[in-house]
């Protein structure tokens, strides 16, 4: 089954189908929940979340690039998933004002796009969108010791954790797991925060 056309093709498709959804369950994602995958790219994590939350849950797959959202639409159709809604950057502004009961917000490999002011603005937006005890799950990439890049190149994962705690979130745990980054499987750490 061709889920994603990525380099390690078969290996990654096998991982997606056999184990991919389990790490979301391991960090507490459940059936019927509402998820925002912010900066979803081609939507691999939106699709895995869609598999976990099921037909009565919903995943908002948000990206500024229409070409990525088009890929998400094609993939969800291929997989028969009806619970993933693609959202453009402009539509997200409307969504953020409307939806206040989100269970999970995913920020996977995306924070390096934003400077400190923008990151803090985003944390505020997410805080308002989350339900009480809703979770913010972050897969930090391109920090100081991890292929430093752009806005996170001088910031360690620990600094980033403190920054998010300073923005009213409670740090809950680091979940160590196998992840996909770009086209490869790798060992990853998901930082899980909660709105108190
Ligand atoms: C490196 S990709 C990560 C994709 C996906 N989360 C993953 O882990 O496979 C980062 C994505 O964030 C998106 N992005 C960057 N700035 C954004 C913004 N302001 N609003 C929405 N999406 C944004 C980019 O277009 C890109 O698709």
Coordinates of N, CA and C and ligand atoms in Angstrom, one line a residue:
X1 N 0.8 -1.2 0.0 CA 0.0 0.0 0.0 C 0.9 1.3 0.0
X2 N 0.7 2.1 -1.0 CA 1.6 3.3 -1.0 C 1.0 4.5 -0.3
X3 N 1.4 4.6 1.0 CA 0.8 5.7 1.8 C 1.5 7.0 1.5
X4 N 2.8 7.0 1.5 CA 3.6 8.2 1.2 C 4.8 7.8 0.3
X5 N 5.0 8.7 -0.7 CA 6.1 8.4 -1.6 C 7.4 9.0 -1.0
X6 N 8.0 8.3 -0.1 CA 9.2 8.9 0.5 C 10.3 7.9 0.5
X7 N 11.5 8.4 0.6 CA 12.7 7.6 0.2 C 12.7 6.2 0.7
X8 N 12.6 6.0 2.0 CA 12.7 4.6 2.5 C 11.4 3.9 2.3
X9 N 10.6 4.3 1.3 CA 9.3 3.8 0.9 C 8.7 2.7 1.7
X10 N 9.1 1.5 1.4 CA 8.4 0.3 2.0 C 8.5 0.3 3.5
X11 N 9.8 0.6 4.0 CA 10.0 0.6 5.4 C 9.1 1.5 6.2
X12 N 9.0 2.7 5.6 CA 8.2 3.8 6.3 C 6.8 3.5 6.2
X13 N 6.3 3.0 5.1 CA 4.9 2.6 4.9 C 4.5 1.5 5.9
X14 N 5.5 0.6 6.1 CA 5.2 -0.5 7.1 C 5.1 0.1 8.5
X15 N 6.0 1.0 8.8 CA 6.0 1.7 10.1 C 4.7 2.4 10.3
X16 N 4.2 3.1 9.3 CA 3.0 3.9 9.4 C 1.8 3.0 9.7
X17 N 1.8 1.9 9.0 CA 0.6 1.0 9.2 C 0.7 0.2 10.4
X18 N 1.9 -0.2 10.8 CA 2.0 -1.1 12.0 C 2.2 -0.4 13.3
X19 N 2.9 0.7 13.3 CA 3.2 1.3 14.6 C 3.0 2.8 14.7
X20 N 2.8 3.4 13.5 CA 2.7 4.8 13.4 C 1.8 5.5 14.4
X21 N 0.6 4.9 14.5 CA -0.4 5.5 15.3 C -0.2 5.4 16.8
X22 N 0.6 4.4 17.2 CA 0.7 4.0 18.6 C 1.3 5.1 19.4
X23 N 2.3 5.9 18.9 CA 2.9 6.9 19.8 C 1.9 8.0 20.1
X24 N 0.9 8.2 19.2 CA -0.1 9.2 19.6 C -1.0 8.7 20.8
X25 N -1.3 7.4 20.7 CA -2.0 6.8 21.8 C -1.2 6.8 23.1
X26 N 0.1 6.6 22.9 CA 1.0 6.6 24.1 C 1.1 7.9 24.8
X27 N 0.9 9.0 24.0 CA 0.9 10.3 24.7 C -0.5 10.8 25.0
X28 N -1.5 9.9 24.9 CA -2.8 10.2 25.4 C -3.9 10.5 24.4
X29 N -3.6 10.5 23.1 CA -4.6 10.8 22.1 C -5.6 9.7 22.1
X30 N -6.9 10.0 22.0 CA -8.0 9.0 22.1 C -9.0 9.2 21.0
X31 N -9.8 8.2 20.8 CA -11.0 8.3 19.9 C -11.8 9.5 20.2
X32 N -12.4 10.0 19.1 CA -13.4 11.1 19.2 C -12.8 12.5 19.5
X33 N -11.4 12.6 19.6 CA -10.9 13.9 20.0 C -10.7 14.8 18.8
X34 N -10.4 16.1 19.2 CA -10.2 17.1 18.2 C -8.7 17.5 18.2
X35 N -8.1 17.5 17.0 CA -6.7 17.7 16.9 C -6.4 18.8 15.9
X36 N -5.4 19.6 16.2 CA -4.8 20.6 15.3 C -3.4 20.2 15.0
X37 N -3.1 19.9 13.7 CA -1.7 19.6 13.3 C -1.2 20.9 12.6
X38 N -0.5 21.7 13.3 CA -0.1 23.0 12.8 C 1.2 22.9 12.1
X39 N 1.2 23.3 10.8 CA 2.4 23.1 10.0 C 2.5 21.7 9.6
X40 N 1.4 21.2 9.0 CA 1.3 19.7 8.8 C 2.1 19.2 7.7
X41 N 2.6 20.1 6.8 CA 3.3 19.6 5.6 C 2.5 18.7 4.8
X42 N 3.0 17.6 4.4 CA 2.3 16.6 3.6 C 1.3 15.7 4.4
X43 N 1.3 16.0 5.7 CA 0.3 15.5 6.6 C 0.4 14.1 7.2
X44 N 1.7 13.6 7.2 CA 1.9 12.3 7.8 C 1.3 12.2 9.2
X45 N 1.5 13.2 10.0 CA 1.0 13.1 11.4 C -0.5 13.4 11.5
X46 N -1.0 14.2 10.5 CA -2.4 14.4 10.5 C -3.1 13.1 10.2
X47 N -2.6 12.3 9.3 CA -3.2 11.1 8.9 C -3.1 10.1 10.1
X48 N -2.0 10.0 10.7 CA -1.9 9.1 11.9 C -2.8 9.5 13.0
X49 N -3.0 10.8 13.2 CA -3.9 11.3 14.2 C -5.4 10.9 13.8
X50 N -5.6 11.1 12.5 CA -7.0 10.8 12.0 C -7.3 9.3 12.2
X51 N -6.3 8.4 12.1 CA -6.5 7.0 12.4 C -6.8 6.8 13.9
X52 N -6.2 7.6 14.8 CA -6.5 7.4 16.2 C -7.8 8.0 16.6
X53 N -8.2 9.2 16.2 CA -9.4 9.8 16.7 C -10.7 9.2 16.1
X54 N -10.5 8.6 14.9 CA -11.7 7.8 14.3 C -12.7 8.8 13.7
X55 N -13.8 8.1 13.2 CA -14.7 8.9 12.4 C -15.5 10.0 13.1
X56 N -15.5 9.9 14.5 CA -16.2 10.9 15.2 C -15.3 12.0 15.8
X57 N -14.0 11.8 15.5 CA -13.0 12.9 15.9 C -12.8 13.7 14.6
X58 N -11.9 14.8 14.8 CA -11.6 15.6 13.7 C -10.1 16.1 13.8
X59 N -9.5 16.1 12.7 CA -8.1 16.7 12.6 C -8.1 17.9 11.7
X60 N -7.6 19.0 12.2 CA -7.5 20.2 11.3 C -6.0 20.2 10.9
X61 N -5.7 20.0 9.6 CA -4.4 20.0 9.1 C -4.1 21.3 8.5
X62 N -3.2 22.1 9.2 CA -3.0 23.5 8.9 C -1.6 23.7 8.2
X63 N -1.6 24.3 7.1 CA -0.3 24.7 6.5 C -0.4 25.9 5.6
X64 N 0.7 26.7 5.5 CA 0.6 27.9 4.6 C 0.9 27.5 3.2
X65 N 1.2 26.3 2.9 CA 1.5 25.9 1.5 C 0.4 25.1 1.0
X66 N -0.3 25.6 -0.1 CA -1.4 25.0 -0.7 C -1.0 23.6 -1.3
X67 N 0.2 23.6 -1.8 CA 0.6 22.3 -2.5 C 0.7 21.2 -1.5
X68 N 1.1 21.5 -0.2 CA 1.1 20.4 0.8 C -0.3 20.0 1.2
X69 N -1.2 21.0 1.3 CA -2.6 20.7 1.7 C -3.2 19.8 0.6
X70 N -2.9 20.1 -0.7 CA -3.4 19.3 -1.8 C -3.0 17.8 -1.6
X71 N -1.7 17.7 -1.2 CA -1.2 16.3 -1.0 C -2.0 15.6 0.1
X72 N -2.3 16.4 1.2 CA -3.0 15.8 2.3 C -4.4 15.4 1.8
X73 N -5.0 16.2 1.0 CA -6.4 15.9 0.5 C -6.3 14.6 -0.3
X74 N -5.3 14.4 -1.2 CA -5.2 13.2 -2.0 C -5.0 12.0 -1.1
X75 N -4.1 12.1 -0.1 CA -3.8 11.0 0.7 C -5.0 10.6 1.6
X76 N -5.7 11.6 2.1 CA -6.9 11.2 2.9 C -7.9 10.5 2.1
X77 N -8.1 10.9 0.8 CA -9.0 10.3 -0.1 C -8.6 8.8 -0.3
X78 N -7.3 8.7 -0.7 CA -6.7 7.3 -0.9 C -7.0 6.4 0.3
X79 N -6.9 7.0 1.5 CA -7.0 6.1 2.7 C -8.4 6.0 3.2
X80 N -9.3 6.7 2.5 CA -10.7 6.7 3.0 C -11.0 7.4 4.3
X81 N -10.1 8.3 4.6 CA -10.3 9.1 5.9 C -11.2 10.3 5.7
X82 N -12.2 10.4 6.4 CA -13.1 11.6 6.2 C -13.1 12.6 7.3
X83 N -12.1 12.4 8.2 CA -12.1 13.2 9.4 C -11.0 14.2 9.4
X84 N -10.4 14.4 8.3 CA -9.2 15.4 8.2 C -9.6 16.6 7.4
X85 N -9.6 17.7 8.0 CA -10.0 18.9 7.2 C -8.7 19.8 7.0
X86 N -8.4 20.1 5.8 CA -7.3 21.0 5.5 C -7.6 22.5 5.8
X87 N -6.7 23.2 6.3 CA -6.9 24.6 6.7 C -5.7 25.5 6.2
X88 N -6.0 26.5 5.5 CA -5.0 27.4 5.0 C -4.6 28.3 6.2
X89 N -3.5 29.1 5.9 CA -3.0 30.0 7.0 C -4.1 31.0 7.3
X90 N -4.8 31.6 6.3 CA -5.9 32.5 6.5 C -7.1 31.9 7.2
X91 N -7.4 30.7 6.8 CA -8.6 30.0 7.4 C -8.2 29.7 8.9
X92 N -6.9 29.5 9.2 CA -6.6 29.2 10.6 C -6.9 30.4 11.5
X93 N -6.8 31.6 11.0 CA -7.1 32.8 11.9 C -8.6 32.7 12.3
X94 N -9.4 32.3 11.4 CA -10.9 32.2 11.7 C -11.1 31.0 12.7
X95 N -10.5 29.9 12.3 CA -10.6 28.7 13.2 C -10.2 29.0 14.6
X96 N -9.1 29.7 14.7 CA -8.5 30.0 16.1 C -9.5 30.8 16.9
X97 N -10.3 31.7 16.3 CA -11.3 32.5 17.1 C -12.5 31.7 17.4
X98 N -12.7 30.6 16.6 CA -14.0 29.9 16.7 C -13.9 28.6 17.6
X99 N -12.8 27.9 17.5 CA -12.7 26.6 18.2 C -11.9 26.7 19.5
X100 N -12.6 26.3 20.6 CA -11.9 26.5 21.9 C -11.9 25.2 22.7
X101 N -12.1 24.1 22.0 CA -12.2 22.9 22.7 C -11.3 21.8 22.1
X102 N -10.1 22.2 21.7 CA -9.2 21.3 21.0 C -8.5 20.4 22.1
X103 N -8.4 19.1 21.8 CA -7.7 18.2 22.8 C -6.2 18.1 22.6
X104 N -5.8 18.2 21.3 CA -4.3 18.1 21.0 C -3.9 19.1 20.0
X105 N -2.8 19.8 20.2 CA -2.2 20.6 19.1 C -0.8 20.0 18.9
X106 N -0.5 19.7 17.6 CA 0.8 19.1 17.3 C 1.6 20.2 16.6
X107 N 2.8 20.3 17.1 CA 3.8 21.3 16.5 C 5.0 20.5 16.2
X108 N 5.0 19.8 15.0 CA 6.1 18.8 14.7 C 7.0 19.4 13.7
X109 N 8.3 19.7 14.1 CA 9.3 20.2 13.2 C 8.8 21.5 12.5
X110 N 8.3 22.4 13.3 CA 7.8 23.6 12.7 C 8.2 24.9 13.4
X111 N 8.6 24.8 14.7 CA 8.9 26.0 15.5 C 10.0 26.8 15.0
X112 N 11.0 26.1 14.3 CA 12.1 26.9 13.8 C 11.8 27.9 12.7
X113 N 10.5 27.9 12.2 CA 10.1 28.9 11.3 C 9.8 30.2 11.9
X114 N 9.7 30.3 13.3 CA 9.1 31.4 14.0 C 10.1 32.1 14.9
X115 N 10.2 33.4 14.9 CA 11.1 34.1 15.9 C 10.4 34.1 17.2
X116 N 11.1 34.5 18.3 CA 10.5 34.4 19.6 C 9.1 35.1 19.8
X117 N 9.0 36.3 19.2 CA 7.7 37.0 19.3 C 6.6 36.2 18.7
X118 N 6.9 35.7 17.5 CA 5.9 34.9 16.8 C 5.6 33.6 17.5
X119 N 6.6 33.0 18.1 CA 6.4 31.8 18.8 C 5.4 32.1 20.0
X120 N 5.7 33.2 20.7 CA 4.9 33.5 21.9 C 3.5 33.8 21.5
X121 N 3.3 34.5 20.3 CA 2.0 34.7 19.8 C 1.2 33.4 19.5
X122 N 2.0 32.5 19.0 CA 1.4 31.2 18.6 C 1.0 30.4 19.9
X123 N 1.9 30.4 20.9 CA 1.5 29.7 22.2 C 0.2 30.3 22.8
X124 N 0.1 31.6 22.7 CA -1.1 32.3 23.2 C -2.3 31.8 22.4
X125 N -2.2 31.8 21.1 CA -3.3 31.3 20.2 C -3.7 29.9 20.6
X126 N -2.7 29.0 20.8 CA -2.9 27.6 21.1 C -3.6 27.5 22.4
X127 N -3.1 28.3 23.4 CA -3.6 28.2 24.7 C -5.1 28.4 24.7
X128 N -5.5 29.4 23.9 CA -7.0 29.8 23.8 C -7.8 28.7 23.1
X129 N -7.1 28.0 22.2 CA -7.9 27.0 21.4 C -8.1 25.7 22.2
X130 N -7.2 25.5 23.1 CA -7.2 24.2 23.8 C -8.3 24.1 24.9
X131 N -8.9 22.9 25.0 CA -9.8 22.6 26.1 C -9.0 22.6 27.4
X132 N -9.7 22.7 28.5 CA -9.0 22.5 29.8 C -8.3 21.1 29.8
X133 N -7.1 21.1 30.2 CA -6.2 19.9 30.2 C -5.9 19.4 28.8
X134 N -6.2 20.3 27.8 CA -5.7 19.9 26.4 C -4.2 19.9 26.3
X135 N -3.7 19.2 25.3 CA -2.2 19.0 25.2 C -1.6 19.6 24.0
X136 N -0.4 20.2 24.3 CA 0.4 20.7 23.2 C 1.6 19.7 23.0
X137 N 1.7 19.1 21.9 CA 2.8 18.1 21.7 C 3.8 18.6 20.7
X138 N 5.0 18.7 21.1 CA 6.0 19.4 20.2 C 7.1 18.4 19.9
X139 N 7.4 18.4 18.6 CA 8.6 17.6 18.2 C 9.6 18.6 17.7
X140 N 10.5 19.0 18.6 CA 11.4 20.1 18.3 C 12.5 19.6 17.4
X141 N 12.7 20.3 16.3 CA 13.8 20.0 15.4 C 14.6 21.3 15.2
X142 N 15.9 21.1 14.8 CA 16.7 22.2 14.4 C 17.0 23.2 15.5
X143 N 17.1 22.6 16.7 CA 17.5 23.4 17.9 C 19.1 23.2 17.9
X144 N 19.6 23.9 19.0 CA 21.1 24.0 19.1 C 21.9 22.8 18.8
X145 N 21.5 21.6 19.3 CA 22.3 20.4 19.1 C 21.7 19.4 18.2
X146 N 20.9 19.9 17.3 CA 20.1 19.0 16.5 C 19.9 19.7 15.1
X147 N 20.9 19.6 14.3 CA 20.9 20.3 13.0 C 20.4 21.8 13.1
X148 N 21.1 22.6 13.9 CA 20.6 24.0 14.1 C 20.2 24.7 12.9
X149 N 19.1 25.4 12.9 CA 18.6 26.1 11.7 C 17.7 27.2 12.1
X150 N 17.8 28.3 11.4 CA 16.9 29.4 11.4 C 16.7 29.9 12.9
X151 N 15.4 30.1 13.3 CA 15.1 30.7 14.6 C 15.4 29.9 15.8
X152 N 15.8 28.6 15.7 CA 16.1 27.8 16.9 C 17.5 27.5 17.0
X153 N 18.3 28.0 16.1 CA 19.7 27.6 16.0 C 20.5 27.8 17.3
X154 N 20.1 28.8 18.1 CA 20.8 29.1 19.4 C 20.1 28.6 20.6
X155 N 19.1 27.9 20.4 CA 18.2 27.5 21.5 C 18.2 26.0 21.7
X156 N 18.4 25.6 23.0 CA 18.4 24.1 23.2 C 17.0 23.6 23.5
X157 N 16.8 22.3 23.5 CA 15.5 21.8 23.7 C 15.0 22.2 25.1
X158 N 16.0 22.3 26.1 CA 15.6 22.7 27.5 C 15.2 24.2 27.5
X159 N 15.9 25.0 26.7 CA 15.5 26.4 26.6 C 14.0 26.5 26.1
X160 N 13.8 25.7 25.1 CA 12.5 25.8 24.4 C 11.4 25.3 25.4
X161 N 11.7 24.3 26.2 CA 10.8 23.8 27.2 C 10.5 24.9 28.2
X162 N 11.5 25.6 28.6 CA 11.3 26.7 29.6 C 10.4 27.8 29.0
X163 N 10.7 28.1 27.7 CA 10.0 29.2 27.0 C 8.5 28.8 27.0
X164 N 8.2 27.6 26.8 CA 6.7 27.2 26.7 C 6.1 27.2 28.1
X165 N 6.9 26.7 29.1 CA 6.4 26.8 30.5 C 6.1 28.3 30.9
X166 N 7.0 29.2 30.4 CA 6.8 30.6 30.7 C 5.6 31.2 30.0
X167 N 5.0 30.4 29.1 CA 3.8 30.9 28.4 C 2.6 30.0 28.9
X168 N 2.6 29.7 30.2 CA 1.5 29.2 30.9 C 1.2 27.7 30.7
X169 N 2.0 27.0 30.0 CA 1.8 25.5 29.8 C 2.6 24.8 30.9
X170 N 2.0 23.6 31.3 CA 2.7 22.7 32.3 C 3.4 21.7 31.4
X171 N 4.7 21.5 31.8 CA 5.4 20.4 31.1 C 5.0 19.1 31.7
X172 N 4.7 18.1 30.9 CA 4.2 16.8 31.4 C 5.3 15.7 31.2
X173 N 5.8 15.5 30.0 CA 6.8 14.5 29.8 C 7.5 14.6 28.4
X174 N 8.6 13.8 28.3 CA 9.2 13.6 27.0 C 8.9 12.2 26.6
X175 N 8.3 12.0 25.5 CA 8.0 10.7 25.0 C 9.1 10.3 23.9
X176 N 9.9 9.3 24.2 CA 10.9 8.9 23.3 C 10.3 7.9 22.3
X177 N 10.5 8.1 21.1 CA 9.8 7.2 20.1 C 10.6 7.2 18.7
X178 N 10.1 6.3 17.9 CA 10.6 6.4 16.5 C 9.7 7.4 15.7
X179 N 10.3 8.2 15.0 CA 9.6 9.3 14.3 C 10.0 9.3 12.8
X180 N 9.2 10.0 12.0 CA 9.7 10.2 10.6 C 10.1 11.7 10.6
X181 N 11.3 12.0 10.1 CA 11.7 13.3 9.9 C 12.1 13.4 8.4
X182 N 11.4 14.3 7.7 CA 11.5 14.4 6.2 C 11.3 13.0 5.6
X183 N 12.3 12.3 5.2 CA 12.1 11.0 4.5 C 12.7 9.9 5.3
X184 N 13.1 10.1 6.5 CA 13.8 9.0 7.2 C 13.2 8.7 8.6
X185 N 13.3 7.5 9.0 CA 12.9 7.1 10.4 C 14.1 7.5 11.3
X186 N 13.7 8.0 12.5 CA 14.8 8.4 13.4 C 14.3 8.3 14.8
X187 N 15.2 8.3 15.8 CA 14.8 8.4 17.2 C 14.4 9.8 17.5
X188 N 13.2 10.0 18.1 CA 12.7 11.3 18.4 C 12.2 11.5 19.8
X189 N 12.1 12.7 20.2 CA 11.6 13.1 21.5 C 10.4 14.0 21.3
X190 N 9.2 13.6 21.8 CA 8.1 14.5 21.7 C 7.9 15.1 23.1
X191 N 7.9 16.4 23.2 CA 7.7 17.1 24.4 C 6.2 17.3 24.6
X192 N 5.6 16.9 25.7 CA 4.2 17.0 25.9 C 3.9 18.0 27.0
X193 N 3.1 19.0 26.7 CA 2.7 20.1 27.6 C 1.2 20.0 27.8
X194 N 0.7 20.6 28.9 CA -0.7 20.6 29.1 C -1.2 22.0 29.5
X195 N -2.4 22.3 29.1 CA -3.0 23.6 29.6 C -3.6 23.3 30.9
X196 N -3.2 24.0 31.9 CA -3.8 23.7 33.3 C -5.2 24.1 33.4
Ligands
LIG1 C1 9.4 20.9 8.1 S1 7.7 20.9 7.7 C2 7.1 19.8 8.9 C3 5.8 19.1 8.4 C4 5.2 18.1 9.4 N1 4.8 18.7 10.6 C5 6.1 16.9 9.7 O1 6.7 16.9 10.8 O2 6.3 16.1 8.8 C6 7.1 22.5 8.4 C7 5.8 23.0 7.8 O3 5.4 24.1 8.5 C8 4.7 25.0 7.5 N2 4.6 26.4 8.0 C9 5.6 27.2 8.3 N3 5.1 28.4 8.7 C10 3.7 28.3 8.8 C11 2.7 29.1 9.2 N4 2.9 30.4 9.6 N5 1.4 28.7 9.1 C12 1.2 27.4 8.7 N6 2.1 26.5 8.3 C13 3.4 27.0 8.3 C14 5.6 24.8 6.3 O4 4.8 25.2 5.1 C15 5.9 23.4 6.3 O5 5.0 22.6 5.6

